[in-house]
């Protein structure tokens, strides 16, 4: 199966040098990979492609690989991934140790201080 999404050359004008413009276009291409793959997959099914107006197959061309649907799907892929990576570096704050920290026996919203007088049942 031919996948058009992976067809890319970093030296776009074939002059033997890589310019900042070509690096920028390569970064844009990497950003669009998840959405382009999804659109290209959906374009293989004629009923879905016709409903969503997708042109992403060898028969009708690949005009939708740079479309809005592709960019939205890519953003829905990259934004949660970026947030997940950023949250890995977030250290959770340690909480103070209290006597009644067990949530099953703690009816209060705040933990009871250690020196709080408690009436205990005697058996």
PDB file of C-alpha atoms in Angstrom:
ATOM      1  CA  UNK A   1       0.000   0.000   0.000  1.00  0.00           C
ATOM      2  CA  UNK A   2       1.336   3.398  -0.993  1.00  0.00           C
ATOM      3  CA  UNK A   3       1.185   5.993   1.795  1.00  0.00           C
ATOM      4  CA  UNK A   4       1.499   9.498   0.391  1.00  0.00           C
ATOM      5  CA  UNK A   5       1.946  11.082   3.829  1.00  0.00           C
ATOM      6  CA  UNK A   6       5.480   9.732   4.179  1.00  0.00           C
ATOM      7  CA  UNK A   7       6.671  11.148   0.829  1.00  0.00           C
ATOM      8  CA  UNK A   8       8.979  13.991   1.854  1.00  0.00           C
ATOM      9  CA  UNK A   9      12.412  15.331   1.019  1.00  0.00           C
ATOM     10  CA  UNK A  10      14.084  17.876   3.271  1.00  0.00           C
ATOM     11  CA  UNK A  11      15.971  19.515   0.380  1.00  0.00           C
ATOM     12  CA  UNK A  12      12.850  20.739  -1.412  1.00  0.00           C
ATOM     13  CA  UNK A  13      14.525  22.784  -4.131  1.00  0.00           C
ATOM     14  CA  UNK A  14      17.333  20.197  -4.679  1.00  0.00           C
ATOM     15  CA  UNK A  15      20.134  22.746  -4.527  1.00  0.00           C
ATOM     16  CA  UNK A  16      22.211  20.672  -2.109  1.00  0.00           C
ATOM     17  CA  UNK A  17      21.751  23.074   0.805  1.00  0.00           C
ATOM     18  CA  UNK A  18      19.209  23.047   3.611  1.00  0.00           C
ATOM     19  CA  UNK A  19      17.734  26.471   4.303  1.00  0.00           C
ATOM     20  CA  UNK A  20      15.685  27.711   7.251  1.00  0.00           C
ATOM     21  CA  UNK A  21      12.597  27.673   5.038  1.00  0.00           C
ATOM     22  CA  UNK A  22      13.106  23.961   4.317  1.00  0.00           C
ATOM     23  CA  UNK A  23      13.580  23.205   8.010  1.00  0.00           C
ATOM     24  CA  UNK A  24      10.357  25.104   8.789  1.00  0.00           C
ATOM     25  CA  UNK A  25       8.474  23.158   6.100  1.00  0.00           C
ATOM     26  CA  UNK A  26       9.841  19.896   7.508  1.00  0.00           C
ATOM     27  CA  UNK A  27       8.611  20.795  10.996  1.00  0.00           C
ATOM     28  CA  UNK A  28       5.183  21.595   9.542  1.00  0.00           C
ATOM     29  CA  UNK A  29       5.202  18.241   7.750  1.00  0.00           C
ATOM     30  CA  UNK A  30       6.056  16.393  11.004  1.00  0.00           C
ATOM     31  CA  UNK A  31       3.203  18.232  12.753  1.00  0.00           C
ATOM     32  CA  UNK A  32       0.748  17.159  10.031  1.00  0.00           C
ATOM     33  CA  UNK A  33       1.748  13.466   9.953  1.00  0.00           C
ATOM     34  CA  UNK A  34      -0.926  12.152  12.416  1.00  0.00           C
ATOM     35  CA  UNK A  35      -3.756  14.044  10.737  1.00  0.00           C
ATOM     36  CA  UNK A  36      -2.586  13.224   7.235  1.00  0.00           C
ATOM     37  CA  UNK A  37      -2.385   9.530   8.092  1.00  0.00           C
ATOM     38  CA  UNK A  38      -5.905   9.591   9.529  1.00  0.00           C
ATOM     39  CA  UNK A  39      -7.295  11.489   6.524  1.00  0.00           C
ATOM     40  CA  UNK A  40      -5.476   9.194   4.114  1.00  0.00           C
ATOM     41  CA  UNK A  41      -6.912   6.159   5.918  1.00  0.00           C
ATOM     42  CA  UNK A  42     -10.437   7.612   5.799  1.00  0.00           C
ATOM     43  CA  UNK A  43      -9.957   8.446   2.119  1.00  0.00           C
ATOM     44  CA  UNK A  44      -9.670   4.739   1.332  1.00  0.00           C
ATOM     45  CA  UNK A  45     -13.379   4.260   2.105  1.00  0.00           C
ATOM     46  CA  UNK A  46     -15.497   5.891  -0.624  1.00  0.00           C
ATOM     47  CA  UNK A  47     -18.623   6.426   1.512  1.00  0.00           C
ATOM     48  CA  UNK A  48     -16.688   8.172   4.294  1.00  0.00           C
ATOM     49  CA  UNK A  49     -14.531  10.123   1.845  1.00  0.00           C
ATOM     50  CA  UNK A  50     -17.587  11.385  -0.013  1.00  0.00           C
ATOM     51  CA  UNK A  51     -19.394  12.330   3.199  1.00  0.00           C
ATOM     52  CA  UNK A  52     -16.416  14.261   4.590  1.00  0.00           C
ATOM     53  CA  UNK A  53     -15.319  15.593   1.161  1.00  0.00           C
ATOM     54  CA  UNK A  54     -11.915  13.940   1.534  1.00  0.00           C
ATOM     55  CA  UNK A  55      -9.553  13.690  -1.420  1.00  0.00           C
ATOM     56  CA  UNK A  56      -6.829  11.412  -0.107  1.00  0.00           C
ATOM     57  CA  UNK A  57      -6.376   8.468  -2.441  1.00  0.00           C
ATOM     58  CA  UNK A  58      -4.571   7.729  -5.682  1.00  0.00           C
ATOM     59  CA  UNK A  59      -7.892   7.821  -7.586  1.00  0.00           C
ATOM     60  CA  UNK A  60      -8.986  11.354  -6.609  1.00  0.00           C
ATOM     61  CA  UNK A  61      -5.669  12.942  -5.596  1.00  0.00           C
ATOM     62  CA  UNK A  62      -4.257  13.977  -2.267  1.00  0.00           C
ATOM     63  CA  UNK A  63      -5.653  17.476  -1.866  1.00  0.00           C
ATOM     64  CA  UNK A  64      -7.055  16.878   1.624  1.00  0.00           C
ATOM     65  CA  UNK A  65      -3.739  15.962   3.249  1.00  0.00           C
ATOM     66  CA  UNK A  66      -3.085  19.658   3.937  1.00  0.00           C
ATOM     67  CA  UNK A  67      -6.703  20.486   4.739  1.00  0.00           C
ATOM     68  CA  UNK A  68      -8.415  21.678   7.880  1.00  0.00           C
ATOM     69  CA  UNK A  69      -9.513  18.183   8.970  1.00  0.00           C
ATOM     70  CA  UNK A  70      -5.929  16.968   8.820  1.00  0.00           C
ATOM     71  CA  UNK A  71      -4.688  19.915  10.880  1.00  0.00           C
ATOM     72  CA  UNK A  72      -7.426  19.509  13.513  1.00  0.00           C
ATOM     73  CA  UNK A  73      -6.676  15.796  13.913  1.00  0.00           C
ATOM     74  CA  UNK A  74      -2.960  16.580  14.203  1.00  0.00           C
ATOM     75  CA  UNK A  75      -3.638  19.205  16.870  1.00  0.00           C
ATOM     76  CA  UNK A  76      -5.839  16.735  18.769  1.00  0.00           C
ATOM     77  CA  UNK A  77      -2.878  14.348  18.710  1.00  0.00           C
ATOM     78  CA  UNK A  78      -0.015  16.725  19.541  1.00  0.00           C
ATOM     79  CA  UNK A  79      -1.609  18.963  22.226  1.00  0.00           C
ATOM     80  CA  UNK A  80      -2.431  16.124  24.690  1.00  0.00           C
ATOM     81  CA  UNK A  81       0.955  14.560  23.989  1.00  0.00           C
ATOM     82  CA  UNK A  82       2.691  17.861  24.741  1.00  0.00           C
ATOM     83  CA  UNK A  83       0.637  18.355  27.926  1.00  0.00           C
ATOM     84  CA  UNK A  84       1.492  14.822  29.048  1.00  0.00           C
ATOM     85  CA  UNK A  85       5.208  15.388  28.487  1.00  0.00           C
ATOM     86  CA  UNK A  86       5.082  18.721  30.304  1.00  0.00           C
ATOM     87  CA  UNK A  87       3.246  17.179  33.267  1.00  0.00           C
ATOM     88  CA  UNK A  88       5.965  14.538  33.671  1.00  0.00           C
ATOM     89  CA  UNK A  89       8.320  17.244  34.883  1.00  0.00           C
ATOM     90  CA  UNK A  90       5.809  18.558  37.425  1.00  0.00           C
ATOM     91  CA  UNK A  91       6.730  17.386  40.910  1.00  0.00           C
ATOM     92  CA  UNK A  92       3.813  16.805  43.247  1.00  0.00           C
ATOM     93  CA  UNK A  93       4.034  18.551  46.588  1.00  0.00           C
ATOM     94  CA  UNK A  94       4.345  16.328  49.615  1.00  0.00           C
ATOM     95  CA  UNK A  95       1.536  16.596  52.153  1.00  0.00           C
ATOM     96  CA  UNK A  96       2.089  16.692  55.909  1.00  0.00           C
ATOM     97  CA  UNK A  97       1.587  13.440  57.781  1.00  0.00           C
ATOM     98  CA  UNK A  98      -1.554  13.411  59.983  1.00  0.00           C
ATOM     99  CA  UNK A  99      -2.946  10.732  62.275  1.00  0.00           C
ATOM    100  CA  UNK A 100      -6.336  10.460  60.581  1.00  0.00           C
ATOM    101  CA  UNK A 101      -5.233  10.483  56.974  1.00  0.00           C
ATOM    102  CA  UNK A 102      -7.210   7.371  56.075  1.00  0.00           C
ATOM    103  CA  UNK A 103     -10.074   8.592  53.872  1.00  0.00           C
ATOM    104  CA  UNK A 104     -12.339   5.713  54.932  1.00  0.00           C
ATOM    105  CA  UNK A 105     -12.399   6.831  58.566  1.00  0.00           C
ATOM    106  CA  UNK A 106     -12.021  10.568  58.014  1.00  0.00           C
ATOM    107  CA  UNK A 107     -15.407  12.318  57.748  1.00  0.00           C
ATOM    108  CA  UNK A 108     -13.917  15.823  57.931  1.00  0.00           C
ATOM    109  CA  UNK A 109     -12.728  17.841  54.973  1.00  0.00           C
ATOM    110  CA  UNK A 110      -9.547  18.746  56.824  1.00  0.00           C
ATOM    111  CA  UNK A 111      -7.411  16.185  58.658  1.00  0.00           C
ATOM    112  CA  UNK A 112      -7.633  16.144  62.425  1.00  0.00           C
ATOM    113  CA  UNK A 113      -4.580  17.574  64.211  1.00  0.00           C
ATOM    114  CA  UNK A 114      -2.511  15.148  66.250  1.00  0.00           C
ATOM    115  CA  UNK A 115      -3.252  16.888  69.577  1.00  0.00           C
ATOM    116  CA  UNK A 116      -7.068  17.073  69.121  1.00  0.00           C
ATOM    117  CA  UNK A 117      -8.934  15.536  72.090  1.00  0.00           C
ATOM    118  CA  UNK A 118     -10.965  12.518  70.986  1.00  0.00           C
ATOM    119  CA  UNK A 119     -13.563  10.590  72.948  1.00  0.00           C
ATOM    120  CA  UNK A 120     -12.944   6.890  72.537  1.00  0.00           C
ATOM    121  CA  UNK A 121     -15.345   4.059  73.144  1.00  0.00           C
ATOM    122  CA  UNK A 122     -14.247   1.600  75.801  1.00  0.00           C
ATOM    123  CA  UNK A 123     -15.257  -2.025  75.374  1.00  0.00           C
TER     124      UNK A 123
END
